[in-house]
Amino acid sequence: MTAPPTPAIKVALLDQSLVAGLGNIYVDESLFQAGIHPLTPANVLTIEQIADLNRAIKSTLRRALRHRGSTLRDYRDADGQAGSFQSMHRVYDRAGKPCRKCRTPIERIVLGGRSTHFCPKCQNARAK
Ligand SMILES: [Zn+2]
């Protein structure tokens, strides 16, 4: 496999010099919501896809805040409460489990050294 000419959107979203502070889980969840494949080169996204992604990131972060973020391992918030967002994950850490939208098994790949989870059917924007 040869490297894409520009970073895959997933890698670009994790790049702290491009986007401040967006975590791995939220990138996977936002790309799923926007229907964008994580391997899509960042520079081939259409204006509409960028707008969808922008909306998806905002709504994913709002959802996560409502549920005190994700509790992976032993994270607790300032009140010592575990977050509950992980029970609402649509793709993150769900490899092999059925997509909540279309029942296709969620796939996992490693991109930019990070676990990346996506639905190969719902996130088909790469082919556009
Ligand atoms: Zn799906």
mmCIF file of N, CA, C and O in Angstrom, residues 1-54:
data_model
loop_
_atom_site.group_PDB
_atom_site.id
_atom_site.type_symbol
_atom_site.label_atom_id
_atom_site.label_comp_id
_atom_site.label_asym_id
_atom_site.label_seq_id
_atom_site.Cartn_x
_atom_site.Cartn_y
_atom_site.Cartn_z
ATOM 1 N N MET A 1 0.848 -1.196 0.000
ATOM 2 C CA MET A 1 0.000 0.000 0.000
ATOM 3 C C MET A 1 0.884 1.247 0.000
ATOM 4 O O MET A 1 1.771 1.380 0.822
ATOM 5 N N THR A 2 0.651 2.149 -0.915
ATOM 6 C CA THR A 2 1.436 3.387 -0.936
ATOM 7 C C THR A 2 0.714 4.479 -0.149
ATOM 8 O O THR A 2 -0.508 4.478 -0.059
ATOM 9 N N ALA A 3 1.477 5.378 0.403
ATOM 10 C CA ALA A 3 0.895 6.445 1.214
ATOM 11 C C ALA A 3 0.111 7.401 0.323
ATOM 12 O O ALA A 3 0.521 7.676 -0.800
ATOM 13 N N PRO A 4 -1.031 7.869 0.798
ATOM 14 C CA PRO A 4 -1.774 8.856 0.014
ATOM 15 C C PRO A 4 -0.972 10.151 -0.090
ATOM 16 O O PRO A 4 -0.156 10.441 0.783
ATOM 17 N N PRO A 5 -1.200 10.948 -1.135
ATOM 18 C CA PRO A 5 -0.434 12.184 -1.335
ATOM 19 C C PRO A 5 -0.662 13.224 -0.235
ATOM 20 O O PRO A 5 0.236 13.973 0.092
ATOM 21 N N THR A 6 -1.859 13.242 0.339
ATOM 22 C CA THR A 6 -2.109 14.111 1.490
ATOM 23 C C THR A 6 -2.579 13.217 2.625
ATOM 24 O O THR A 6 -3.026 12.112 2.377
ATOM 25 N N PRO A 7 -2.476 13.702 3.866
ATOM 26 C CA PRO A 7 -2.864 12.839 4.975
ATOM 27 C C PRO A 7 -4.320 12.417 4.863
ATOM 28 O O PRO A 7 -5.164 13.198 4.418
ATOM 29 N N ALA A 8 -4.591 11.165 5.269
ATOM 30 C CA ALA A 8 -5.978 10.723 5.368
ATOM 31 C C ALA A 8 -6.679 11.648 6.348
ATOM 32 O O ALA A 8 -6.066 12.160 7.279
ATOM 33 N N ILE A 9 -7.984 11.853 6.134
ATOM 34 C CA ILE A 9 -8.738 12.783 6.975
ATOM 35 C C ILE A 9 -8.607 12.421 8.450
ATOM 36 O O ILE A 9 -8.471 13.290 9.304
ATOM 37 N N LYS A 10 -8.600 11.120 8.729
ATOM 38 C CA LYS A 10 -8.453 10.693 10.129
ATOM 39 C C LYS A 10 -7.150 11.220 10.734
ATOM 40 O O LYS A 10 -7.128 11.736 11.849
ATOM 41 N N VAL A 11 -6.060 11.082 9.981
ATOM 42 C CA VAL A 11 -4.751 11.516 10.474
ATOM 43 C C VAL A 11 -4.721 13.040 10.606
ATOM 44 O O VAL A 11 -4.214 13.587 11.589
ATOM 45 N N ALA A 12 -5.317 13.732 9.638
ATOM 46 C CA ALA A 12 -5.359 15.202 9.685
ATOM 47 C C ALA A 12 -6.124 15.689 10.914
ATOM 48 O O ALA A 12 -5.727 16.657 11.567
ATOM 49 N N LEU A 13 -7.218 14.984 11.248
ATOM 50 C CA LEU A 13 -8.032 15.416 12.393
ATOM 51 C C LEU A 13 -7.330 15.170 13.721
ATOM 52 O O LEU A 13 -7.619 15.821 14.716
ATOM 53 N N LEU A 14 -6.421 14.215 13.748
ATOM 54 C CA LEU A 14 -5.672 13.941 14.982
ATOM 55 C C LEU A 14 -4.444 14.836 15.095
ATOM 56 O O LEU A 14 -3.821 14.905 16.144
ATOM 57 N N ASP A 15 -4.075 15.507 14.001
ATOM 58 C CA ASP A 15 -2.871 16.332 13.991
ATOM 59 C C ASP A 15 -3.125 17.596 14.818
ATOM 60 O O ASP A 15 -3.898 18.462 14.429
ATOM 61 N N GLN A 16 -2.469 17.684 15.960
ATOM 62 C CA GLN A 16 -2.736 18.797 16.867
ATOM 63 C C GLN A 16 -2.336 20.143 16.265
ATOM 64 O O GLN A 16 -2.746 21.183 16.749
ATOM 65 N N SER A 17 -1.523 20.107 15.206
ATOM 66 C CA SER A 17 -1.151 21.387 14.589
ATOM 67 C C SER A 17 -2.245 21.869 13.638
ATOM 68 O O SER A 17 -2.283 23.029 13.253
ATOM 69 N N LEU A 18 -3.147 20.966 13.248
ATOM 70 C CA LEU A 18 -4.243 21.349 12.348
ATOM 71 C C LEU A 18 -5.541 21.564 13.116
ATOM 72 O O LEU A 18 -6.278 22.502 12.860
ATOM 73 N N VAL A 19 -5.847 20.647 14.037
ATOM 74 C CA VAL A 19 -7.086 20.715 14.806
ATOM 75 C C VAL A 19 -6.717 20.515 16.267
ATOM 76 O O VAL A 19 -6.131 19.495 16.610
ATOM 77 N N ALA A 20 -7.028 21.467 17.113
ATOM 78 C CA ALA A 20 -6.613 21.375 18.512
ATOM 79 C C ALA A 20 -7.506 20.438 19.304
ATOM 80 O O ALA A 20 -8.725 20.604 19.347
ATOM 81 N N GLY A 21 -6.889 19.451 19.897
ATOM 82 C CA GLY A 21 -7.545 18.704 20.964
ATOM 83 C C GLY A 21 -8.662 17.752 20.607
ATOM 84 O O GLY A 21 -9.460 17.416 21.466
ATOM 85 N N LEU A 22 -8.755 17.307 19.374
ATOM 86 C CA LEU A 22 -9.803 16.341 19.052
ATOM 87 C C LEU A 22 -9.251 14.936 19.282
ATOM 88 O O LEU A 22 -8.284 14.539 18.658
ATOM 89 N N GLY A 23 -9.851 14.204 20.188
ATOM 90 C CA GLY A 23 -9.331 12.885 20.568
ATOM 91 C C GLY A 23 -9.700 11.803 19.574
ATOM 92 O O GLY A 23 -10.605 11.961 18.752
ATOM 93 N N ASN A 24 -8.975 10.695 19.690
ATOM 94 C CA ASN A 24 -9.145 9.570 18.771
ATOM 95 C C ASN A 24 -10.587 9.053 18.713
ATOM 96 O O ASN A 24 -11.132 8.838 17.636
ATOM 97 N N ILE A 25 -11.194 8.895 19.870
ATOM 98 C CA ILE A 25 -12.570 8.371 19.912
ATOM 99 C C ILE A 25 -13.504 9.310 19.168
ATOM 100 O O ILE A 25 -14.338 8.885 18.364
ATOM 101 N N TYR A 26 -13.352 10.621 19.419
ATOM 102 C CA TYR A 26 -14.278 11.583 18.846
ATOM 103 C C TYR A 26 -14.081 11.720 17.337
ATOM 104 O O TYR A 26 -15.027 11.991 16.611
ATOM 105 N N VAL A 27 -12.856 11.516 16.877
ATOM 106 C CA VAL A 27 -12.609 11.539 15.434
ATOM 107 C C VAL A 27 -13.346 10.375 14.774
ATOM 108 O O VAL A 27 -14.056 10.556 13.778
ATOM 109 N N ASP A 28 -13.203 9.169 15.335
ATOM 110 C CA ASP A 28 -13.886 8.008 14.750
ATOM 111 C C ASP A 28 -15.401 8.211 14.752
ATOM 112 O O ASP A 28 -16.076 7.938 13.752
ATOM 113 N N GLU A 29 -15.930 8.679 15.869
ATOM 114 C CA GLU A 29 -17.378 8.872 15.978
ATOM 115 C C GLU A 29 -17.879 9.958 15.016
ATOM 116 O O GLU A 29 -18.930 9.829 14.403
ATOM 117 N N SER A 30 -17.089 11.026 14.873
ATOM 118 C CA SER A 30 -17.497 12.125 13.991
ATOM 119 C C SER A 30 -17.447 11.712 12.527
ATOM 120 O O SER A 30 -18.341 12.053 11.743
ATOM 121 N N LEU A 31 -16.404 10.967 12.144
ATOM 122 C CA LEU A 31 -16.309 10.510 10.748
ATOM 123 C C LEU A 31 -17.465 9.572 10.423
ATOM 124 O O LEU A 31 -18.028 9.613 9.325
ATOM 125 N N PHE A 32 -17.850 8.737 11.390
ATOM 126 C CA PHE A 32 -18.991 7.842 11.168
ATOM 127 C C PHE A 32 -20.249 8.674 10.948
ATOM 128 O O PHE A 32 -20.997 8.454 9.988
ATOM 129 N N GLN A 33 -20.473 9.636 11.827
ATOM 130 C CA GLN A 33 -21.690 10.449 11.714
ATOM 131 C C GLN A 33 -21.743 11.204 10.386
ATOM 132 O O GLN A 33 -22.809 11.366 9.797
ATOM 133 N N ALA A 34 -20.577 11.626 9.902
ATOM 134 C CA ALA A 34 -20.535 12.368 8.643
ATOM 135 C C ALA A 34 -20.512 11.427 7.429
ATOM 136 O O ALA A 34 -20.590 11.879 6.291
ATOM 137 N N GLY A 35 -20.375 10.113 7.667
ATOM 138 C CA GLY A 35 -20.363 9.148 6.564
ATOM 139 C C GLY A 35 -19.086 9.199 5.737
ATOM 140 O O GLY A 35 -19.081 8.843 4.559
ATOM 141 N N ILE A 36 -17.997 9.645 6.366
ATOM 142 C CA ILE A 36 -16.730 9.796 5.640
ATOM 143 C C ILE A 36 -15.761 8.697 6.048
ATOM 144 O O ILE A 36 -15.513 8.470 7.236
ATOM 145 N N HIS A 37 -15.185 8.012 5.045
ATOM 146 C CA HIS A 37 -14.216 6.947 5.314
ATOM 147 C C HIS A 37 -12.934 7.563 5.882
ATOM 148 O O HIS A 37 -12.450 8.574 5.357
ATOM 149 N N PRO A 38 -12.378 6.948 6.948
ATOM 150 C CA PRO A 38 -11.190 7.536 7.588
ATOM 151 C C PRO A 38 -9.962 7.627 6.684
ATOM 152 O O PRO A 38 -9.059 8.424 6.943
ATOM 153 N N LEU A 39 -9.918 6.838 5.611
ATOM 154 C CA LEU A 39 -8.762 6.871 4.703
ATOM 155 C C LEU A 39 -8.901 7.940 3.612
ATOM 156 O O LEU A 39 -7.985 8.130 2.822
ATOM 157 N N THR A 40 -10.021 8.623 3.567
ATOM 158 C CA THR A 40 -10.214 9.653 2.541
ATOM 159 C C THR A 40 -9.124 10.717 2.654
ATOM 160 O O THR A 40 -8.936 11.287 3.727
ATOM 161 N N PRO A 41 -8.384 10.980 1.561
ATOM 162 C CA PRO A 41 -7.392 12.064 1.649
ATOM 163 C C PRO A 41 -8.089 13.379 1.992
ATOM 164 O O PRO A 41 -9.147 13.685 1.432
ATOM 165 N N ALA A 42 -7.501 14.134 2.922
ATOM 166 C CA ALA A 42 -8.169 15.348 3.419
ATOM 167 C C ALA A 42 -8.506 16.319 2.287
ATOM 168 O O ALA A 42 -9.509 17.025 2.341
ATOM 169 N N ASN A 43 -7.691 16.342 1.229
ATOM 170 C CA ASN A 43 -7.892 17.364 0.188
ATOM 171 C C ASN A 43 -8.912 16.976 -0.872
ATOM 172 O O ASN A 43 -9.152 17.741 -1.802
ATOM 173 N N VAL A 44 -9.524 15.790 -0.777
ATOM 174 C CA VAL A 44 -10.562 15.441 -1.761
ATOM 175 C C VAL A 44 -11.969 15.605 -1.190
ATOM 176 O O VAL A 44 -12.955 15.396 -1.887
ATOM 177 N N LEU A 45 -12.069 16.000 0.074
ATOM 178 C CA LEU A 45 -13.398 16.216 0.657
ATOM 179 C C LEU A 45 -14.081 17.383 -0.047
ATOM 180 O O LEU A 45 -13.457 18.394 -0.351
ATOM 181 N N THR A 46 -15.373 17.216 -0.304
ATOM 182 C CA THR A 46 -16.138 18.300 -0.919
ATOM 183 C C THR A 46 -16.527 19.316 0.164
ATOM 184 O O THR A 46 -16.469 19.014 1.362
ATOM 185 N N ILE A 47 -16.956 20.489 -0.272
ATOM 186 C CA ILE A 47 -17.430 21.516 0.674
ATOM 187 C C ILE A 47 -18.559 20.938 1.524
ATOM 188 O O ILE A 47 -18.628 21.173 2.728
ATOM 189 N N GLU A 48 -19.447 20.166 0.883
ATOM 190 C CA GLU A 48 -20.577 19.587 1.605
ATOM 191 C C GLU A 48 -20.083 18.610 2.675
ATOM 192 O O GLU A 48 -20.616 18.566 3.777
ATOM 193 N N GLN A 49 -19.069 17.794 2.322
ATOM 194 C CA GLN A 49 -18.545 16.831 3.297
ATOM 195 C C GLN A 49 -17.866 17.535 4.469
ATOM 196 O O GLN A 49 -17.972 17.097 5.613
ATOM 197 N N ILE A 50 -17.170 18.645 4.175
ATOM 198 C CA ILE A 50 -16.512 19.395 5.247
ATOM 199 C C ILE A 50 -17.567 19.990 6.177
ATOM 200 O O ILE A 50 -17.435 19.960 7.397
ATOM 201 N N ALA A 51 -18.663 20.486 5.582
ATOM 202 C CA ALA A 51 -19.753 21.035 6.400
ATOM 203 C C ALA A 51 -20.383 19.925 7.243
ATOM 204 O O ALA A 51 -20.661 20.106 8.429
ATOM 205 N N ASP A 52 -20.596 18.744 6.639
ATOM 206 C CA ASP A 52 -21.153 17.607 7.388
ATOM 207 C C ASP A 52 -20.229 17.229 8.539
ATOM 208 O O ASP A 52 -20.678 16.932 9.640
ATOM 209 N N LEU A 53 -18.929 17.209 8.261
ATOM 210 C CA LEU A 53 -17.945 16.810 9.269
ATOM 211 C C LEU A 53 -17.923 17.827 10.411
ATOM 212 O O LEU A 53 -17.889 17.458 11.586
ATOM 213 N N ASN A 54 -17.990 19.098 10.060
ATOM 214 C CA ASN A 54 -18.027 20.160 11.063
ATOM 215 C C ASN A 54 -19.229 19.982 11.997
ATOM 216 O O ASN A 54 -19.096 20.027 13.218
#
